[in-house]
mmCIF file of C-alpha atoms and ligand atoms in Angstrom:
data_model
loop_
_atom_site.group_PDB
_atom_site.id
_atom_site.type_symbol
_atom_site.label_atom_id
_atom_site.label_comp_id
_atom_site.label_asym_id
_atom_site.label_seq_id
_atom_site.Cartn_x
_atom_site.Cartn_y
_atom_site.Cartn_z
ATOM 1 C CA MET Y 615 0.000 0.000 0.000
ATOM 2 C CA GLU Y 616 1.127 3.513 -0.793
ATOM 3 C CA VAL Y 617 2.112 5.436 2.318
ATOM 4 C CA LEU Y 618 0.361 8.802 2.401
ATOM 5 C CA LEU Y 619 1.531 10.041 5.798
ATOM 6 C CA GLU Y 620 4.485 8.648 7.707
ATOM 7 C CA SER Y 621 4.249 8.106 11.434
ATOM 8 C CA GLU Y 622 6.747 10.938 12.132
ATOM 9 C CA GLN Y 623 4.720 13.390 10.033
ATOM 10 C CA ILE Y 624 1.569 12.503 11.943
ATOM 11 C CA GLN Y 625 3.269 12.848 15.327
ATOM 12 C CA SER Y 626 4.816 16.182 14.483
ATOM 13 C CA ARG Y 627 1.503 17.586 13.185
ATOM 14 C CA ILE Y 628 -0.272 16.357 16.334
ATOM 15 C CA ARG Y 629 2.232 18.243 18.494
ATOM 16 C CA GLU Y 630 1.375 21.382 16.506
ATOM 17 C CA LEU Y 631 -2.347 20.783 16.944
ATOM 18 C CA ALA Y 632 -1.920 20.245 20.692
ATOM 19 C CA ALA Y 633 0.050 23.487 20.958
ATOM 20 C CA ALA Y 634 -2.622 25.366 18.979
ATOM 21 C CA ILE Y 635 -5.371 23.990 21.222
ATOM 22 C CA GLU Y 636 -3.460 24.925 24.376
ATOM 23 C CA ARG Y 637 -2.937 28.474 23.052
ATOM 24 C CA ASP Y 638 -6.641 28.907 22.266
ATOM 25 C CA TYR Y 639 -8.003 28.245 25.760
ATOM 26 C CA PRO Y 640 -7.401 30.500 28.750
ATOM 27 C CA PRO Y 641 -4.805 29.124 31.191
ATOM 28 C CA GLY Y 642 -6.311 26.863 33.827
ATOM 29 C CA GLU Y 643 -9.362 25.939 31.746
ATOM 30 C CA GLU Y 644 -10.126 22.232 31.728
ATOM 31 C CA ILE Y 645 -10.701 20.660 28.316
ATOM 32 C CA HIS Y 646 -13.011 17.683 27.858
ATOM 33 C CA LEU Y 647 -12.139 15.581 24.830
ATOM 34 C CA VAL Y 648 -14.813 13.429 23.224
ATOM 35 C CA CYS Y 649 -13.263 10.698 21.107
ATOM 36 C CA VAL Y 650 -15.375 9.324 18.272
ATOM 37 C CA LEU Y 651 -14.893 5.556 18.174
ATOM 38 C CA LYS Y 652 -13.501 3.576 16.717
ATOM 39 C CA GLY Y 653 -11.409 5.539 14.227
ATOM 40 C CA GLY Y 654 -10.448 8.354 16.583
ATOM 41 C CA PHE Y 655 -8.793 6.272 19.279
ATOM 42 C CA MET Y 656 -5.174 6.555 18.153
ATOM 43 C CA PHE Y 657 -5.388 10.267 17.342
ATOM 44 C CA MET Y 658 -6.960 10.882 20.755
ATOM 45 C CA ALA Y 659 -4.266 8.892 22.554
ATOM 46 C CA ASP Y 660 -1.445 10.859 20.923
ATOM 47 C CA LEU Y 661 -3.215 14.215 21.132
ATOM 48 C CA ILE Y 662 -3.793 14.046 24.896
ATOM 49 C CA ARG Y 663 -0.189 12.998 25.507
ATOM 50 C CA ALA Y 664 0.937 16.079 23.582
ATOM 51 C CA MET Y 665 -1.309 18.350 25.676
ATOM 52 C CA THR Y 666 1.067 18.422 28.581
ATOM 53 C CA GLY Y 667 0.113 21.868 29.883
ATOM 54 C CA THR Y 668 -3.637 21.357 30.194
ATOM 55 C CA ARG Y 669 -6.012 19.639 32.586
ATOM 56 C CA VAL Y 670 -7.753 17.157 30.346
ATOM 57 C CA THR Y 671 -10.703 14.842 30.861
ATOM 58 C CA LEU Y 672 -12.050 12.486 28.263
ATOM 59 C CA ASP Y 673 -14.978 10.393 27.174
ATOM 60 C CA PHE Y 674 -15.928 8.196 24.234
ATOM 61 C CA ILE Y 675 -18.868 8.105 21.862
ATOM 62 C CA ALA Y 676 -19.539 5.631 19.068
ATOM 63 C CA VAL Y 677 -21.707 6.241 16.032
ATOM 64 C CA SER Y 678 -22.244 4.473 12.781
ATOM 65 C CA SER Y 679 -23.648 5.716 9.503
ATOM 66 C CA TYR Y 680 -26.605 3.846 8.107
ATOM 67 C CA ALA Y 681 -26.209 1.959 4.833
ATOM 68 C CA HIS Y 682 -25.043 3.968 1.836
ATOM 69 C CA SER Y 683 -28.555 4.351 0.449
ATOM 70 C CA THR Y 684 -29.600 6.523 3.369
ATOM 71 C CA ARG Y 685 -26.245 8.148 3.967
ATOM 72 C CA SER Y 686 -26.989 11.333 2.105
ATOM 73 C CA SER Y 687 -29.840 11.938 4.523
ATOM 74 C CA GLY Y 688 -27.237 12.258 7.252
ATOM 75 C CA GLU Y 689 -28.836 9.604 9.414
ATOM 76 C CA VAL Y 690 -26.429 8.377 12.021
ATOM 77 C CA ARG Y 691 -26.987 5.658 14.594
ATOM 78 C CA MET Y 692 -25.735 6.109 18.151
ATOM 79 C CA LEU Y 693 -23.909 2.956 19.254
ATOM 80 C CA LYS Y 694 -22.445 4.219 22.523
ATOM 81 C CA ASP Y 695 -23.332 7.444 24.267
ATOM 82 C CA LEU Y 696 -21.095 9.460 26.571
ATOM 83 C CA ASP Y 697 -20.737 8.472 30.221
ATOM 84 C CA THR Y 698 -20.942 12.031 31.580
ATOM 85 C CA GLY Y 699 -22.766 15.264 30.767
ATOM 86 C CA LEU Y 700 -21.257 18.228 28.934
ATOM 87 C CA GLU Y 701 -22.927 21.172 30.614
ATOM 88 C CA GLY Y 702 -20.538 24.082 31.143
ATOM 89 C CA ARG Y 703 -17.512 22.188 29.818
ATOM 90 C CA ASN Y 704 -14.992 23.045 27.105
ATOM 91 C CA VAL Y 705 -15.627 20.163 24.729
ATOM 92 C CA ILE Y 706 -13.504 19.134 21.773
ATOM 93 C CA ILE Y 707 -14.778 16.383 19.474
ATOM 94 C CA VAL Y 708 -11.854 14.218 18.342
ATOM 95 C CA GLU Y 709 -12.575 12.569 14.971
ATOM 96 C CA ASP Y 710 -10.442 10.568 12.562
ATOM 97 C CA ILE Y 711 -11.661 12.011 9.256
ATOM 98 C CA VAL Y 712 -14.284 14.379 7.865
ATOM 99 C CA ASP Y 713 -15.565 13.171 4.538
ATOM 100 C CA THR Y 714 -19.091 14.328 3.581
ATOM 101 C CA GLY Y 715 -19.359 16.020 6.979
ATOM 102 C CA LEU Y 716 -22.689 14.350 7.766
ATOM 103 C CA THR Y 717 -21.462 12.354 10.764
ATOM 104 C CA LEU Y 718 -19.771 15.351 12.288
ATOM 105 C CA THR Y 719 -22.785 17.596 11.731
ATOM 106 C CA TYR Y 720 -24.950 15.088 13.564
ATOM 107 C CA LEU Y 721 -22.467 14.804 16.411
ATOM 108 C CA GLN Y 722 -22.066 18.552 16.784
ATOM 109 C CA ASP Y 723 -25.859 18.983 16.860
ATOM 110 C CA ILE Y 724 -26.464 16.417 19.577
ATOM 111 C CA LEU Y 725 -23.518 17.537 21.694
ATOM 112 C CA ARG Y 726 -24.374 21.235 21.363
ATOM 113 C CA ALA Y 727 -27.838 20.430 22.701
ATOM 114 C CA ARG Y 728 -26.143 19.318 25.943
ATOM 115 C CA ALA Y 729 -25.084 22.892 26.688
ATOM 116 C CA PRO Y 730 -21.274 22.771 26.715
ATOM 117 C CA LYS Y 731 -19.514 26.055 27.472
ATOM 118 C CA THR Y 732 -17.595 25.738 24.204
ATOM 119 C CA LEU Y 733 -17.714 23.118 21.452
ATOM 120 C CA ARG Y 734 -14.934 22.649 18.929
ATOM 121 C CA THR Y 735 -13.742 19.848 16.684
ATOM 122 C CA ALA Y 736 -10.340 18.330 15.957
ATOM 123 C CA CYS Y 737 -10.014 16.032 12.930
ATOM 124 C CA LEU Y 738 -6.820 14.357 11.886
ATOM 125 C CA LEU Y 739 -7.836 14.240 8.218
ATOM 126 C CA SER Y 740 -10.210 16.175 5.994
ATOM 127 C CA LYS Y 741 -11.364 15.500 2.444
ATOM 128 C CA PRO Y 742 -12.901 18.848 1.468
ATOM 129 C CA SER Y 743 -13.722 17.733 -2.090
ATOM 130 C CA ARG Y 744 -16.242 15.229 -0.667
ATOM 131 C CA ARG Y 745 -18.128 17.648 1.569
ATOM 132 C CA LEU Y 746 -21.926 17.631 1.320
ATOM 133 C CA VAL Y 747 -22.533 19.916 4.277
ATOM 134 C CA ASP Y 748 -20.557 22.861 5.520
ATOM 135 C CA VAL Y 749 -19.294 21.836 8.950
ATOM 136 C CA ALA Y 750 -16.942 23.774 11.229
ATOM 137 C CA VAL Y 751 -13.658 22.052 12.077
ATOM 138 C CA GLU Y 752 -11.328 24.226 14.134
ATOM 139 C CA TYR Y 753 -8.328 21.876 14.165
ATOM 140 C CA VAL Y 754 -7.450 19.907 11.020
ATOM 141 C CA GLY Y 755 -4.356 17.713 10.883
ATOM 142 C CA PHE Y 756 -4.060 17.144 7.139
ATOM 143 C CA THR Y 757 -6.182 17.988 4.114
ATOM 144 C CA ILE Y 758 -6.144 15.074 1.688
ATOM 145 C CA GLU Y 759 -7.535 14.208 -1.723
ATOM 146 C CA ASP Y 760 -10.493 11.921 -2.263
ATOM 147 C CA ARG Y 761 -8.772 8.597 -1.672
ATOM 148 C CA PHE Y 762 -9.726 5.829 0.734
ATOM 149 C CA VAL Y 763 -7.180 5.730 3.520
ATOM 150 C CA VAL Y 764 -6.453 3.257 6.292
ATOM 151 C CA GLY Y 765 -4.162 3.040 9.272
ATOM 152 C CA TYR Y 766 -3.641 5.087 12.405
ATOM 153 C CA GLY Y 767 -7.083 4.101 13.710
ATOM 154 C CA LEU Y 768 -8.805 4.023 10.321
ATOM 155 C CA ASP Y 769 -9.999 0.680 9.040
ATOM 156 C CA TYR Y 770 -11.148 -1.230 6.037
ATOM 157 C CA ALA Y 771 -13.458 -4.035 7.255
ATOM 158 C CA GLU Y 772 -11.952 -3.593 10.757
ATOM 159 C CA LYS Y 773 -8.416 -4.189 9.506
ATOM 160 C CA TYR Y 774 -5.349 -1.897 9.388
ATOM 161 C CA ARG Y 775 -6.298 0.204 12.442
ATOM 162 C CA ASN Y 776 -2.972 -0.719 14.070
ATOM 163 C CA LEU Y 777 -0.724 0.863 11.419
ATOM 164 C CA ALA Y 778 1.352 3.757 12.787
ATOM 165 C CA HIS Y 779 1.170 5.487 9.371
ATOM 166 C CA ILE Y 780 -1.666 6.288 6.980
ATOM 167 C CA ALA Y 781 -1.831 4.416 3.693
ATOM 168 C CA VAL Y 782 -4.006 4.524 0.596
ATOM 169 C CA LEU Y 783 -5.994 1.369 0.032
ATOM 170 C CA ASP Y 784 -5.784 0.502 -3.650
ATOM 171 C CA GLY Y 785 -8.985 -0.202 -5.496
ATOM 172 C CA GLN Y 786 -11.190 1.762 -3.094
HETATM 173 P P1 LIG N 339 -18.767 11.497 6.809
HETATM 174 O O1 LIG N 339 -20.030 11.457 7.594
HETATM 175 O O2 LIG N 339 -17.944 12.744 7.013
HETATM 176 O O3 LIG N 339 -19.006 11.227 5.352
HETATM 177 O O4 LIG N 339 -17.965 10.226 7.229
HETATM 178 C C1 LIG N 339 -17.032 10.207 8.224
HETATM 179 C C2 LIG N 339 -16.690 8.762 8.497
HETATM 180 O O5 LIG N 339 -16.554 7.991 7.293
HETATM 181 C C3 LIG N 339 -15.357 8.697 9.189
HETATM 182 O O6 LIG N 339 -15.490 8.843 10.591
HETATM 183 C C4 LIG N 339 -14.857 7.333 8.757
HETATM 184 O O7 LIG N 339 -15.377 6.356 9.618
HETATM 185 C C5 LIG N 339 -15.455 7.122 7.387
HETATM 186 N N1 LIG N 339 -14.491 7.449 6.318
HETATM 187 C C6 LIG N 339 -14.548 8.476 5.449
HETATM 188 N N2 LIG N 339 -13.496 8.480 4.625
HETATM 189 C C7 LIG N 339 -12.734 7.424 4.985
HETATM 190 C C8 LIG N 339 -11.481 6.902 4.509
HETATM 191 O O8 LIG N 339 -10.821 7.382 3.569
HETATM 192 N N3 LIG N 339 -11.022 5.782 5.156
HETATM 193 C C9 LIG N 339 -11.675 5.209 6.194
HETATM 194 N N4 LIG N 339 -11.114 4.125 6.742
HETATM 195 N N5 LIG N 339 -12.848 5.674 6.657
HETATM 196 C C10 LIG N 339 -13.366 6.778 6.068
#
């Protein structure tokens, strides 16, 4: 498989993202990271370790898009909800990739309804050419072309999540 992003590139960009996040919040503010499973787990793990100067709490949410036929409707199924509430907290959604933007729009809508103090989003990857809805993403790791990628948390049929780099899956 063609390597799109080497492990070192990913790690160095994540350090930059962590620094940008830490600059954007007033000193002493606690940040609550919401990791979107499963794809976001590796990004989340590296991002929080790079946020050395911030009090961080975290939680996990899992969603899945319905079958392709209904995907354009933006219907998303909640597989696992958060363990704790968001009221008054500085929340950052941590996602692997924004493609059409439908999943993220759904997530932002349901989390915003829980009255966080602030709500932002960090995505490791973004494919702007695929966007169907305009969705705000404050922290983007890498903008990529419309190619199907795996590795670093991202799967194809549950495989390749363990790769430390990001690769293009041929034929997808
Ligand atoms: P969206 O709702 O933005 O279209 O879809 C986002 C989700 O689609 C991501 O969280 C991810 O699960 C999946 N996805 C989109 N593009 C890719 C890709 O290139 N590779 C992988 N493995 N998943 C992708």
